[in-house]
JSON list of C-alpha atoms and ligand atoms in Angstrom, two decimals:
[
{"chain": "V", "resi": 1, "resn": "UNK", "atom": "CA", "xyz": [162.08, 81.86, 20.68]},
{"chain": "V", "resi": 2, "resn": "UNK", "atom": "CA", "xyz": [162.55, 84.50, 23.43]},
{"chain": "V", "resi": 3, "resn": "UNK", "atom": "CA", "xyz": [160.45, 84.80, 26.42]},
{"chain": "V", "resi": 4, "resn": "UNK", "atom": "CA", "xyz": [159.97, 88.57, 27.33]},
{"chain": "V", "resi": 5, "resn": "UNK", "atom": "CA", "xyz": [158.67, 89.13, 30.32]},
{"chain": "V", "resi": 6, "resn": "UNK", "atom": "CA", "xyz": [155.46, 92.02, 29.86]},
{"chain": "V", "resi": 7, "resn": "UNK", "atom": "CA", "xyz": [155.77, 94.75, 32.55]},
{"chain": "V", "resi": 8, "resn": "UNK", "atom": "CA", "xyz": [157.79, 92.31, 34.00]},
{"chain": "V", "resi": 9, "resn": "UNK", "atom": "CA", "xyz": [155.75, 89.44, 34.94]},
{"chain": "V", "resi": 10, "resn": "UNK", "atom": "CA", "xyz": [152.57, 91.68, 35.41]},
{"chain": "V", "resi": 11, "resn": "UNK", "atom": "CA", "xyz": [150.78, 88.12, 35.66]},
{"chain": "V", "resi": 12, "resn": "UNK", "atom": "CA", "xyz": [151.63, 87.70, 38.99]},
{"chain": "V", "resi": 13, "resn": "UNK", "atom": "CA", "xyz": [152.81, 91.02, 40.43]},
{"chain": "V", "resi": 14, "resn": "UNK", "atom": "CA", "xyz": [151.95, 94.50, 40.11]},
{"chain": "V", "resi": 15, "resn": "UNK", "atom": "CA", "xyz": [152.79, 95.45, 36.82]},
{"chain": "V", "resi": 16, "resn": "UNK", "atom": "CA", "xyz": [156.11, 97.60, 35.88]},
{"chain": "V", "resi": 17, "resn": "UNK", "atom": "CA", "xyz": [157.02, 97.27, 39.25]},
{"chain": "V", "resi": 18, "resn": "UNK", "atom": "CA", "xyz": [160.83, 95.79, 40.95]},
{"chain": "V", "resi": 19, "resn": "UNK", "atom": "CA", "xyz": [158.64, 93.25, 42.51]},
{"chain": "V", "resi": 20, "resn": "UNK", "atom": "CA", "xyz": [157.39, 92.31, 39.14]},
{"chain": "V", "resi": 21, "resn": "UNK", "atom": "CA", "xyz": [160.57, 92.42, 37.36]},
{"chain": "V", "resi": 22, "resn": "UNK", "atom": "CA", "xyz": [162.11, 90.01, 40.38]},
{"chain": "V", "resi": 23, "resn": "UNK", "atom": "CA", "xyz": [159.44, 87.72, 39.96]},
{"chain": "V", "resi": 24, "resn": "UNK", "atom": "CA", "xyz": [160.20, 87.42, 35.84]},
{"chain": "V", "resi": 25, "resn": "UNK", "atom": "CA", "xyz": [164.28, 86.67, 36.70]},
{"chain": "V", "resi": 26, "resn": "UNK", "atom": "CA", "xyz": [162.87, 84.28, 38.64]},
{"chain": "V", "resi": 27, "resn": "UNK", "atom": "CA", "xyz": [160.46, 82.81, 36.08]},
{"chain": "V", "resi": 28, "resn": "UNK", "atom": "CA", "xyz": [164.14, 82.54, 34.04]},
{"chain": "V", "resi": 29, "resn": "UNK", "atom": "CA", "xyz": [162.96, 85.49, 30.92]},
{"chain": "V", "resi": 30, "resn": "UNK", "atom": "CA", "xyz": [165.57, 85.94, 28.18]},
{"chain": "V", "resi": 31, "resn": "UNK", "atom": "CA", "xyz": [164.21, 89.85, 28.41]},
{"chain": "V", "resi": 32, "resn": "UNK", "atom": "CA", "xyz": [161.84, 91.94, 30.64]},
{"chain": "V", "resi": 33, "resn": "UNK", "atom": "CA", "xyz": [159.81, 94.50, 28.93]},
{"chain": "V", "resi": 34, "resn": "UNK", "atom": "CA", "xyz": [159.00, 98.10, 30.96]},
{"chain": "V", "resi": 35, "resn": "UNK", "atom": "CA", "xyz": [157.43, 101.61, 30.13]},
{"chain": "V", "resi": 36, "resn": "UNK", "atom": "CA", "xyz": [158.95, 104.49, 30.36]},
{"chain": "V", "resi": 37, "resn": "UNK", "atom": "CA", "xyz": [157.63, 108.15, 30.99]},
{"chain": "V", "resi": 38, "resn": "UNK", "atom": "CA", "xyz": [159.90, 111.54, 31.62]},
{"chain": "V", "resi": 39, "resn": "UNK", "atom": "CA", "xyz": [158.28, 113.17, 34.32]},
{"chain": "V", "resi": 40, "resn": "UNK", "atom": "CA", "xyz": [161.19, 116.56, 35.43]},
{"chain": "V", "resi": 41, "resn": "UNK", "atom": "CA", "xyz": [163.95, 114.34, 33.51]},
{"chain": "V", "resi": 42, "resn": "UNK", "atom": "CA", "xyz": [163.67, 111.36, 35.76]},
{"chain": "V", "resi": 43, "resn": "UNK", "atom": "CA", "xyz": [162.54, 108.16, 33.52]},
{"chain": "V", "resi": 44, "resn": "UNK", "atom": "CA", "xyz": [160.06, 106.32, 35.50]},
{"chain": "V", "resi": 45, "resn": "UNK", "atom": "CA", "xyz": [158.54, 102.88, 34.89]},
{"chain": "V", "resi": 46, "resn": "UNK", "atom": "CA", "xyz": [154.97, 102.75, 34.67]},
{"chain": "V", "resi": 47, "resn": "UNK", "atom": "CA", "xyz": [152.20, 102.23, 31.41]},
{"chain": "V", "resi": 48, "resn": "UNK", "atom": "CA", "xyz": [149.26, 104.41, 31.33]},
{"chain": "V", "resi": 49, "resn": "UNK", "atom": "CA", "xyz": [149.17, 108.25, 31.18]},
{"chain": "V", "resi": 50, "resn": "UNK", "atom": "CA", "xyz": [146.44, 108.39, 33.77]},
{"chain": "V", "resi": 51, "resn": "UNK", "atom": "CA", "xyz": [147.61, 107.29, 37.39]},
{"chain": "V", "resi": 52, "resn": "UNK", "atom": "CA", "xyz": [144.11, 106.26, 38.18]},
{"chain": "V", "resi": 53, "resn": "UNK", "atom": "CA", "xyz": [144.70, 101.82, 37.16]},
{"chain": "V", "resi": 54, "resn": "UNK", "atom": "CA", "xyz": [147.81, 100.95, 38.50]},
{"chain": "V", "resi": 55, "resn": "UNK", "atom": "CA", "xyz": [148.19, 103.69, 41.75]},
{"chain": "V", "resi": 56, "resn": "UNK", "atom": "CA", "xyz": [146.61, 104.85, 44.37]},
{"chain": "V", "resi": 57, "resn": "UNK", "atom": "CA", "xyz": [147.29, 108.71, 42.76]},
{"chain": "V", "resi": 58, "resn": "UNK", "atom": "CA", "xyz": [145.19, 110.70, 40.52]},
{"chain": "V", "resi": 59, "resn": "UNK", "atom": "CA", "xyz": [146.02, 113.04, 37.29]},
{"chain": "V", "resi": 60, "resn": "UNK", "atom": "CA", "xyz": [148.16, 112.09, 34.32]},
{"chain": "V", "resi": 61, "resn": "UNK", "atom": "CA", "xyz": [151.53, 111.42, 35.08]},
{"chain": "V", "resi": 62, "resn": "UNK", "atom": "CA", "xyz": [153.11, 114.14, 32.58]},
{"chain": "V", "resi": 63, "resn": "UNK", "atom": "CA", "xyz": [151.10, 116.97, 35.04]},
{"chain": "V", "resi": 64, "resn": "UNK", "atom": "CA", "xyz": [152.74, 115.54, 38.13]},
{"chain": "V", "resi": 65, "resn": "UNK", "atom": "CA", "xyz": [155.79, 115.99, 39.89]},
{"chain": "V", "resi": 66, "resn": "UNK", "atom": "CA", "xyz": [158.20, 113.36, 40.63]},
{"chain": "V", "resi": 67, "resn": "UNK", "atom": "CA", "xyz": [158.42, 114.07, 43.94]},
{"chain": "V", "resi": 68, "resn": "UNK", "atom": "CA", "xyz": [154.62, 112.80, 44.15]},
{"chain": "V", "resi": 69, "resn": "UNK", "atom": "CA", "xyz": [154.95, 110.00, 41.82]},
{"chain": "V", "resi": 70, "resn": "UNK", "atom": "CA", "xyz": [157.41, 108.55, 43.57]},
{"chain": "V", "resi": 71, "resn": "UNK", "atom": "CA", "xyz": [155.06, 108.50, 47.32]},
{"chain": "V", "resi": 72, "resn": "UNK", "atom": "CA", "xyz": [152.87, 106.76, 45.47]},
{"chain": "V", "resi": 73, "resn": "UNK", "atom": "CA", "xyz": [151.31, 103.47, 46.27]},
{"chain": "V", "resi": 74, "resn": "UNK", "atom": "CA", "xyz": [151.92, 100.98, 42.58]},
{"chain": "V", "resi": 75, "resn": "UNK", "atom": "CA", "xyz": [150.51, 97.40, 44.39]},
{"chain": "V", "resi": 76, "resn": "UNK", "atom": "CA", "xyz": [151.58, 95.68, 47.12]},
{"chain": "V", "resi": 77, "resn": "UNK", "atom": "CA", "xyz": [153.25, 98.86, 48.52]},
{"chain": "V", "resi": 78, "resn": "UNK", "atom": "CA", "xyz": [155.89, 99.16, 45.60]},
{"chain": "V", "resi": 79, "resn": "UNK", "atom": "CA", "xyz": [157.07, 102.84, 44.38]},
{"chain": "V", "resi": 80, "resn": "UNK", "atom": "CA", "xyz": [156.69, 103.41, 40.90]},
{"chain": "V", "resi": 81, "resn": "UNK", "atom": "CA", "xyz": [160.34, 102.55, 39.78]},
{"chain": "V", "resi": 82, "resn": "UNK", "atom": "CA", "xyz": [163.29, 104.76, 38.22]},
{"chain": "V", "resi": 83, "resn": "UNK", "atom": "CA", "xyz": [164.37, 103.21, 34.62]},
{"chain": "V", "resi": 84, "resn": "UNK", "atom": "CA", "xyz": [167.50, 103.25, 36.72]},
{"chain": "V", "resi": 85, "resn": "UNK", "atom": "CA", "xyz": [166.34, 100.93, 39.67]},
{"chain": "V", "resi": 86, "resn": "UNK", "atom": "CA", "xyz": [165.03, 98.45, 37.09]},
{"chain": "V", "resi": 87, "resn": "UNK", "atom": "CA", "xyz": [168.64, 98.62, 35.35]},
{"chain": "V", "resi": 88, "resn": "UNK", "atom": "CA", "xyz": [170.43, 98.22, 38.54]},
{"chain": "V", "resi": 89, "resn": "UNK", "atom": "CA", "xyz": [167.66, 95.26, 39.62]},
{"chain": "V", "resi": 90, "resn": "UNK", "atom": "CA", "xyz": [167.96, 93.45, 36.32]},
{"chain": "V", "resi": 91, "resn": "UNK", "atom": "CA", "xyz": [171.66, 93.89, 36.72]},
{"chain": "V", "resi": 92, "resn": "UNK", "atom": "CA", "xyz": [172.03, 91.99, 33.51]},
{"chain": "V", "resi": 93, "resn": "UNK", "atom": "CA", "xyz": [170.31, 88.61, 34.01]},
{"chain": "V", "resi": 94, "resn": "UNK", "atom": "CA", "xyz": [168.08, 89.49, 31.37]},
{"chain": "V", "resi": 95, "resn": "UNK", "atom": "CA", "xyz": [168.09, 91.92, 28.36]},
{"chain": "V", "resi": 96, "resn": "UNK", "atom": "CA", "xyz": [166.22, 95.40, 29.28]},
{"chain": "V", "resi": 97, "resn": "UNK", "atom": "CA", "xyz": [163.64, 96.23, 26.73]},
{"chain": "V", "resi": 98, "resn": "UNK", "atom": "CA", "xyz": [162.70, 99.60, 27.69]},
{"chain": "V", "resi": 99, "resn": "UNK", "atom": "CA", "xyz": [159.41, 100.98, 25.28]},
{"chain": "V", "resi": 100, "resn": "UNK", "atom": "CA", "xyz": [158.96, 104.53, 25.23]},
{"chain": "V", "resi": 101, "resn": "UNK", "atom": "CA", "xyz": [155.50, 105.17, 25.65]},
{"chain": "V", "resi": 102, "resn": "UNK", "atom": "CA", "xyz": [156.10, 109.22, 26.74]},
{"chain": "V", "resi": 103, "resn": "UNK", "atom": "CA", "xyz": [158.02, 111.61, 24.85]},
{"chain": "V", "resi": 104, "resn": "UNK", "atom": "CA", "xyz": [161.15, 113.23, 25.26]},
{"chain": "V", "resi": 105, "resn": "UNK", "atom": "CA", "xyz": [162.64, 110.26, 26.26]},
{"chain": "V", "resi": 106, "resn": "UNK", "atom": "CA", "xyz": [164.62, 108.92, 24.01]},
{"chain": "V", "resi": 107, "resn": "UNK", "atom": "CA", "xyz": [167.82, 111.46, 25.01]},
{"chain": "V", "resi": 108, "resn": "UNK", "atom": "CA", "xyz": [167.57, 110.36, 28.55]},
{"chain": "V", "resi": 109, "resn": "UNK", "atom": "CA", "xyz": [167.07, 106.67, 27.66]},
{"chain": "V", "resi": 110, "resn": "UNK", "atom": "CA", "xyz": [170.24, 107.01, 25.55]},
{"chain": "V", "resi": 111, "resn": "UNK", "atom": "CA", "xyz": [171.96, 108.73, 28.40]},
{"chain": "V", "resi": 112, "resn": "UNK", "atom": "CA", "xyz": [171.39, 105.77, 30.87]},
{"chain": "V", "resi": 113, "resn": "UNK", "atom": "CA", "xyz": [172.15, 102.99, 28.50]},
{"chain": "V", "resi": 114, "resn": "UNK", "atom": "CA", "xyz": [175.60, 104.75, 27.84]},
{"chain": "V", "resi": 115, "resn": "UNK", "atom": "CA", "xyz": [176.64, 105.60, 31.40]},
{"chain": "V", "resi": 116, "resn": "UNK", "atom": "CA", "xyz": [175.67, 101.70, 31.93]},
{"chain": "V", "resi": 117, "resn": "UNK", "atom": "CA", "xyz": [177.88, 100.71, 28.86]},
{"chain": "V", "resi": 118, "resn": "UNK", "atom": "CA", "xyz": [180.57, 102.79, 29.94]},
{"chain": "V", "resi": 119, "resn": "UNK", "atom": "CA", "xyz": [180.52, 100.92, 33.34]},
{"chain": "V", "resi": 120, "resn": "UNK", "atom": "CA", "xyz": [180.75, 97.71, 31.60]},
{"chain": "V", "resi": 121, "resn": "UNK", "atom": "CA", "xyz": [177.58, 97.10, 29.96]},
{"chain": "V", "resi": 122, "resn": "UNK", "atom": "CA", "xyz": [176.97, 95.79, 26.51]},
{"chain": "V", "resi": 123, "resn": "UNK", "atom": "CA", "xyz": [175.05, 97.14, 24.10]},
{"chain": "V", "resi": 124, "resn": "UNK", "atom": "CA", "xyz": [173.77, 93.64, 23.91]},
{"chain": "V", "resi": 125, "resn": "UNK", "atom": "CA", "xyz": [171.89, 94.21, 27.34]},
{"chain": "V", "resi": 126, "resn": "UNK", "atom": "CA", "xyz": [169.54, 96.29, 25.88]},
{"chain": "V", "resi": 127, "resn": "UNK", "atom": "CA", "xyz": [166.82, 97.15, 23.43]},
{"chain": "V", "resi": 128, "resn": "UNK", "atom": "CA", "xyz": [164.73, 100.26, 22.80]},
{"chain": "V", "resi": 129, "resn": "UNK", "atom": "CA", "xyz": [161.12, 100.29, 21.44]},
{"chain": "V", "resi": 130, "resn": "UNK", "atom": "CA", "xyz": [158.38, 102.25, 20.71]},
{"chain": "V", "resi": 131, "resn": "UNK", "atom": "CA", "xyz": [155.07, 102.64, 18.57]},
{"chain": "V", "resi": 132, "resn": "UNK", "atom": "CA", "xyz": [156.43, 106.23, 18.69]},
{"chain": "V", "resi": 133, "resn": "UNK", "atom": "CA", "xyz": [158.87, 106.01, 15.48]},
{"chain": "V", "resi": 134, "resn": "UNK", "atom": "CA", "xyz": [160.32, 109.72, 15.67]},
{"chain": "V", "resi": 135, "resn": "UNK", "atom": "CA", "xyz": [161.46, 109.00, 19.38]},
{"chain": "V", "resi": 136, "resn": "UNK", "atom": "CA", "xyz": [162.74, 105.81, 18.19]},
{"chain": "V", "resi": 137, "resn": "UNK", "atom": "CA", "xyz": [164.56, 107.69, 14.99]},
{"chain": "V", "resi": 138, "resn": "UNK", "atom": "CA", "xyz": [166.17, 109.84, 17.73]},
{"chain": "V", "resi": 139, "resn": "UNK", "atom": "CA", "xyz": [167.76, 106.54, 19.52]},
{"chain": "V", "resi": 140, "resn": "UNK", "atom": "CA", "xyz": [169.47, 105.57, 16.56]},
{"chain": "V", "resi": 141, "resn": "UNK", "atom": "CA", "xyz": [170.88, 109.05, 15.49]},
{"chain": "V", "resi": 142, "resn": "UNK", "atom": "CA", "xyz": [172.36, 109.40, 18.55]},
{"chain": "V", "resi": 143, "resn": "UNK", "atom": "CA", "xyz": [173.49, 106.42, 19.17]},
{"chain": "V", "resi": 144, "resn": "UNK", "atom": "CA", "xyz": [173.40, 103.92, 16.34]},
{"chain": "V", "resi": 145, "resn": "UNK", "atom": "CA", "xyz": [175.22, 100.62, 18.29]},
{"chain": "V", "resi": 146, "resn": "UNK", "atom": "CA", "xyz": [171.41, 100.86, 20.37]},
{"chain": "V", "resi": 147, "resn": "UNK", "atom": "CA", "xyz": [168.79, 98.41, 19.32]},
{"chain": "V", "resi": 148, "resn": "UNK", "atom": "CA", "xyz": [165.72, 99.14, 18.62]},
{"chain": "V", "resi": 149, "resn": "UNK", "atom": "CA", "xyz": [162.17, 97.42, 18.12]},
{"chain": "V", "resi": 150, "resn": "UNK", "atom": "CA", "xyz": [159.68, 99.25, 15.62]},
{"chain": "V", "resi": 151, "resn": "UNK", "atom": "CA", "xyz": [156.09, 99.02, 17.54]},
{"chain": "V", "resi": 152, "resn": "UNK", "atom": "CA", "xyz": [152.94, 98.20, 15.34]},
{"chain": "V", "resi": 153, "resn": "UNK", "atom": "CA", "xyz": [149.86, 97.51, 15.70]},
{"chain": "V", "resi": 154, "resn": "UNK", "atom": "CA", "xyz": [147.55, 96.51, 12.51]},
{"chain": "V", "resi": 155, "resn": "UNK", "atom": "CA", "xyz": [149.78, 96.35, 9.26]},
{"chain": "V", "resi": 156, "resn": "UNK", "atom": "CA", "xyz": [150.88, 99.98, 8.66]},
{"chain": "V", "resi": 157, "resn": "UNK", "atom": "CA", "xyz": [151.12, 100.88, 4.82]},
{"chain": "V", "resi": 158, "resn": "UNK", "atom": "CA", "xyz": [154.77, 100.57, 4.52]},
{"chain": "V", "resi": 159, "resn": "UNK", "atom": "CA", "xyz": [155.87, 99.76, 7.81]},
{"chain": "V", "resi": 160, "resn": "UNK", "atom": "CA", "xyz": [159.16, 97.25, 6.02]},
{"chain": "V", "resi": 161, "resn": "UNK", "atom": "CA", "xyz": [160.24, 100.05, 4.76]},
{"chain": "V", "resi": 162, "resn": "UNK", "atom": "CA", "xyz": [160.01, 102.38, 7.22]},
{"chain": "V", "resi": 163, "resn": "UNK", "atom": "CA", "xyz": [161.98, 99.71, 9.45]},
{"chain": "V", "resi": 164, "resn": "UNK", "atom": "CA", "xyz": [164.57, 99.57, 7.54]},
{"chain": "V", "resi": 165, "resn": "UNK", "atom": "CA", "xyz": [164.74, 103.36, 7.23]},
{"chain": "V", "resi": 166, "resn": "UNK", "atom": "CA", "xyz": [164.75, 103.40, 10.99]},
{"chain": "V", "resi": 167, "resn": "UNK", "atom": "CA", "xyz": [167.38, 100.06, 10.97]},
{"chain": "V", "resi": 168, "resn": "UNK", "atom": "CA", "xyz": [165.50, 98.71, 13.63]},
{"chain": "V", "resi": 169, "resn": "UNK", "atom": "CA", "xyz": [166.73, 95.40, 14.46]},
{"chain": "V", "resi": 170, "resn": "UNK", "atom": "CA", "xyz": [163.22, 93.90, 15.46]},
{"chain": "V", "resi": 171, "resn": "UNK", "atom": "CA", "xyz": [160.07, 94.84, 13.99]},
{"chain": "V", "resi": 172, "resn": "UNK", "atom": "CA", "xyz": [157.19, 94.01, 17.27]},
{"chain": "V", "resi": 173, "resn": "UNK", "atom": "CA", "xyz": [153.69, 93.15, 15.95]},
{"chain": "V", "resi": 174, "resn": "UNK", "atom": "CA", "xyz": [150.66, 92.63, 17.67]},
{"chain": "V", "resi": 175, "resn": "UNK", "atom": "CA", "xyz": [149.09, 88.69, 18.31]},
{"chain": "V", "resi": 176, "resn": "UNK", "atom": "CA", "xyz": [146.05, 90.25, 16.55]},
{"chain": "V", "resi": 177, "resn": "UNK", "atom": "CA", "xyz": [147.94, 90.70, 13.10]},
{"chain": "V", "resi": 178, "resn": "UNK", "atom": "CA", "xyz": [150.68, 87.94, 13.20]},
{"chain": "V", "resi": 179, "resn": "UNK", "atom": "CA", "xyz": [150.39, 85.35, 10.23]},
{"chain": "V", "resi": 180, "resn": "UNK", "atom": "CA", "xyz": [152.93, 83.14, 8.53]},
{"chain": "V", "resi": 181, "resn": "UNK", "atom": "CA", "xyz": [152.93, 85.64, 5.50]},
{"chain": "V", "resi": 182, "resn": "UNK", "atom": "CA", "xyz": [153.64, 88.90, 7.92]},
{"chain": "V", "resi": 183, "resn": "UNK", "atom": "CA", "xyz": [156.74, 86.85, 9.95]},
{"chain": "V", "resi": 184, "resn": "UNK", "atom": "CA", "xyz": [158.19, 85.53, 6.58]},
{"chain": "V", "resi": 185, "resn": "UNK", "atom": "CA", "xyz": [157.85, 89.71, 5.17]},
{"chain": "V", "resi": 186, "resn": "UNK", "atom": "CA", "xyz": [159.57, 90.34, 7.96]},
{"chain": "V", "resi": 187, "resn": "UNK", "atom": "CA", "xyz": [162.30, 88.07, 8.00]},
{"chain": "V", "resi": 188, "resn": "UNK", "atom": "CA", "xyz": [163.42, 88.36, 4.17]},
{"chain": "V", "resi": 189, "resn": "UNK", "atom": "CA", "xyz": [164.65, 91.72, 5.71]},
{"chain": "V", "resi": 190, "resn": "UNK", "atom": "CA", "xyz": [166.54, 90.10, 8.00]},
{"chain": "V", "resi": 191, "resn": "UNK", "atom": "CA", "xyz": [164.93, 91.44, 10.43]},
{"chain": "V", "resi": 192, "resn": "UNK", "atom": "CA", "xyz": [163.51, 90.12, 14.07]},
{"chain": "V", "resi": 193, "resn": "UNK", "atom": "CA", "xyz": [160.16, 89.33, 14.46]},
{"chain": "V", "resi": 194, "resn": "UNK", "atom": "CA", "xyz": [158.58, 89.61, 17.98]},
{"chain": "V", "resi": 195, "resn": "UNK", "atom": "CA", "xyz": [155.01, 89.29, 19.27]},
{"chain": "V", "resi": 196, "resn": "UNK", "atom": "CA", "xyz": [152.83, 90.85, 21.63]},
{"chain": "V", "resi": 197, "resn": "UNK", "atom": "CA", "xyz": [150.94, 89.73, 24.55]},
{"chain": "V", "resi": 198, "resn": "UNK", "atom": "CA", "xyz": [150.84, 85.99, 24.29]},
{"chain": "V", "resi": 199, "resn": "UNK", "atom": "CA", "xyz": [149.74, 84.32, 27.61]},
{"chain": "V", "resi": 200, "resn": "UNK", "atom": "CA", "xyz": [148.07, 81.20, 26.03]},
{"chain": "V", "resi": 201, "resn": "UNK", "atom": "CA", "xyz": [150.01, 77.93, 25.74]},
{"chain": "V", "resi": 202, "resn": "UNK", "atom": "CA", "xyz": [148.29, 77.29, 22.05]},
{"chain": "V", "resi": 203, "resn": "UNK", "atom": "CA", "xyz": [149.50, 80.64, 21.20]},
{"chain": "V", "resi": 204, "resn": "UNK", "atom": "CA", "xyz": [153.07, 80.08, 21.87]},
{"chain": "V", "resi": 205, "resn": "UNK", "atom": "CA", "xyz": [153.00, 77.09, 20.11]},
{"chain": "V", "resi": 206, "resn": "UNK", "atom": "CA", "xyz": [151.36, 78.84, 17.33]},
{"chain": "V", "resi": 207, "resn": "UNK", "atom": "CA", "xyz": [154.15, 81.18, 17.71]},
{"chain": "V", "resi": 208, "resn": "UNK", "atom": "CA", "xyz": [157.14, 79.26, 17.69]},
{"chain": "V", "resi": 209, "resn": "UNK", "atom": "CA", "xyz": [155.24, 77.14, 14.56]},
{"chain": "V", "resi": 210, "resn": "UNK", "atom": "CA", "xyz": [155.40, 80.74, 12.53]},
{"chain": "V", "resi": 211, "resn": "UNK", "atom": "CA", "xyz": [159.42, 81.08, 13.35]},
{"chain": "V", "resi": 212, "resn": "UNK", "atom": "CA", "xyz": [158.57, 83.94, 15.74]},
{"chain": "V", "resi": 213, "resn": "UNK", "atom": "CA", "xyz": [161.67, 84.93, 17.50]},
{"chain": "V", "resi": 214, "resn": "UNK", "atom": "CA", "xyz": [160.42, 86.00, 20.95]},
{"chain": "V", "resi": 215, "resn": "UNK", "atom": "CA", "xyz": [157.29, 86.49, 22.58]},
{"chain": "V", "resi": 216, "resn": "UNK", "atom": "CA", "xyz": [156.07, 88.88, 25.43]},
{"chain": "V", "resi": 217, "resn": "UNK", "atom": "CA", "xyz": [154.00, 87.11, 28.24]},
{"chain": "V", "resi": 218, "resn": "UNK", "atom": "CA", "xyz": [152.37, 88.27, 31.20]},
{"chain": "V", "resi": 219, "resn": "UNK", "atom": "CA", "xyz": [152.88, 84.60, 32.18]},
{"chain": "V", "resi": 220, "resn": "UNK", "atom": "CA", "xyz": [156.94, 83.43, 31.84]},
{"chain": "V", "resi": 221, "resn": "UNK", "atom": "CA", "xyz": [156.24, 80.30, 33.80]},
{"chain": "V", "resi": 222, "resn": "UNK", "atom": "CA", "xyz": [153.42, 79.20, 30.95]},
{"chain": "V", "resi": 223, "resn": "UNK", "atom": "CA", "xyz": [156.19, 79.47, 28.10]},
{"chain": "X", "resi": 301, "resn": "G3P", "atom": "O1", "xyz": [156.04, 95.98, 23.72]},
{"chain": "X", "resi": 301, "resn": "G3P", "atom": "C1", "xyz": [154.97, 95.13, 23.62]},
{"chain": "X", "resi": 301, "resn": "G3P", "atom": "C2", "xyz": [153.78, 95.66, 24.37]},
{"chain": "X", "resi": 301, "resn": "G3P", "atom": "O2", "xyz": [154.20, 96.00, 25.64]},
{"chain": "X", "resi": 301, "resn": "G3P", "atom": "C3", "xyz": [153.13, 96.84, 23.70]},
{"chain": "X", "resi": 301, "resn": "G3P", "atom": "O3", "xyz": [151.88, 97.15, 24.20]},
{"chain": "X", "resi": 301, "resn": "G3P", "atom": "O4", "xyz": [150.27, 98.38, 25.60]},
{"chain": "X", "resi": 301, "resn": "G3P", "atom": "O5", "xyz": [151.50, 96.47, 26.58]},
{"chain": "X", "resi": 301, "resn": "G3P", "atom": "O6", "xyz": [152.67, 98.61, 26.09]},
{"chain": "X", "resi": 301, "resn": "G3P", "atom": "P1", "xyz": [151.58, 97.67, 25.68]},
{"chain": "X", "resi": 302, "resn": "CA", "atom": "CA1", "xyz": [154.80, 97.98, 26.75]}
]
């Protein structure tokens, strides 16, 4: 079972932030997990749509420039990051699961991931999710050799088969909605099941005991 470290390791540091994602290479993740907004083209790390939580800004971040995004305060007097900066600091210790939470992002996602391939990357060192399945659609017609992890929440009505429409490699499901009977659907697709947030230890073991192949945690150093 992987250990994906949520927002990086938004247990201890400020979430989605290079302070974060050094503390989860640290903890030893098999992944790190980030959102990703365009704001002007630039892919930025950060979750909500509202600055208001995790910066010292106001307004949602679609409205603002980058240029003020980036003098922003996002804890412990980190910038929000570039998807870039959080390539270049994972560096590939760790696969980069980037989720698109904003949209029109999926072009520029693809964009980075293959001027990172073409400097030596592997596909391998990456996967792209979202509960956004057009954006994710968009991924794989561009670029097919990508990854990608389907997002639900709940059971959609027909989410195997939109899956495997999409060939995701991974479907994600939510700790509210994971049973034995959901992770054995999902696997007699051969497909990946993964599990969001788990941060207690009876959960993991819960997890690993329903053959669930990676887990996102606030907390690495718990798994
Ligand atoms: O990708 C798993 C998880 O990050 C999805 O939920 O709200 O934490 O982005 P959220
Ligand atoms: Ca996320």
């Amino acid at each position: 079972m992987l250990c994906i470290g949520h927002r990086g390791a938004m247990g201890h540091e400020p979430e989605n932030t290079l302070l974060s994602i050094k503390k989860a290479l640290e903890l030893g993740v098999d992944a790190v997990e980030v959102d990703v907004y365009n704001v002007e083209e630039h892919l930025v790390v950060i979750h909500d749509r509202h600055l208001s939580r995790t910066t010292n800004g106001t307004g949602y971040i679609e409205n603002c420039s980058f240029a003020y995004l980036r003098s922003l305060d996002a804890g412990k007097g980190q910038k929000i990051p570039t998807l870039k900066e959080v390539f270049d600091t994972v560096d590939r210790q760790a696969v980069i699961n980037l989720e698109l939470k904003g949209t029109n992002t999926a072009k520029l996602a693809v964009d980075l991931i293959l001027e990172y391939i073409q400097q030596g990357w592997s596909y391998g060192d990456f996967i792209v999710s979202s509960f956004n399945h057009y954006e994710l659609n968009l991924v794989k017609t561009m670029e097919s050799k990508i990854k990608i992890g389907m997002l639900i929440y709940g059971l959609p009505w027909g989410y195997l088969e939109i899956a495997q429409k999409l060939a995701a490699d991974v479907v994600i499901c939510s700790l509210d909605n994971i049973s034995l009977d959901l992770a054995s659907a999902i696997h007699q697709k051969n497909l990946l099941v993964w599990v969001y947030t788990v941060n207690q230890p009876e959960d993991m073991i819960t997890m690993k005991e329903l053959g669930v192949d990676g887990i996102f945690t606030n907390y690495p150093d718990i798994f």
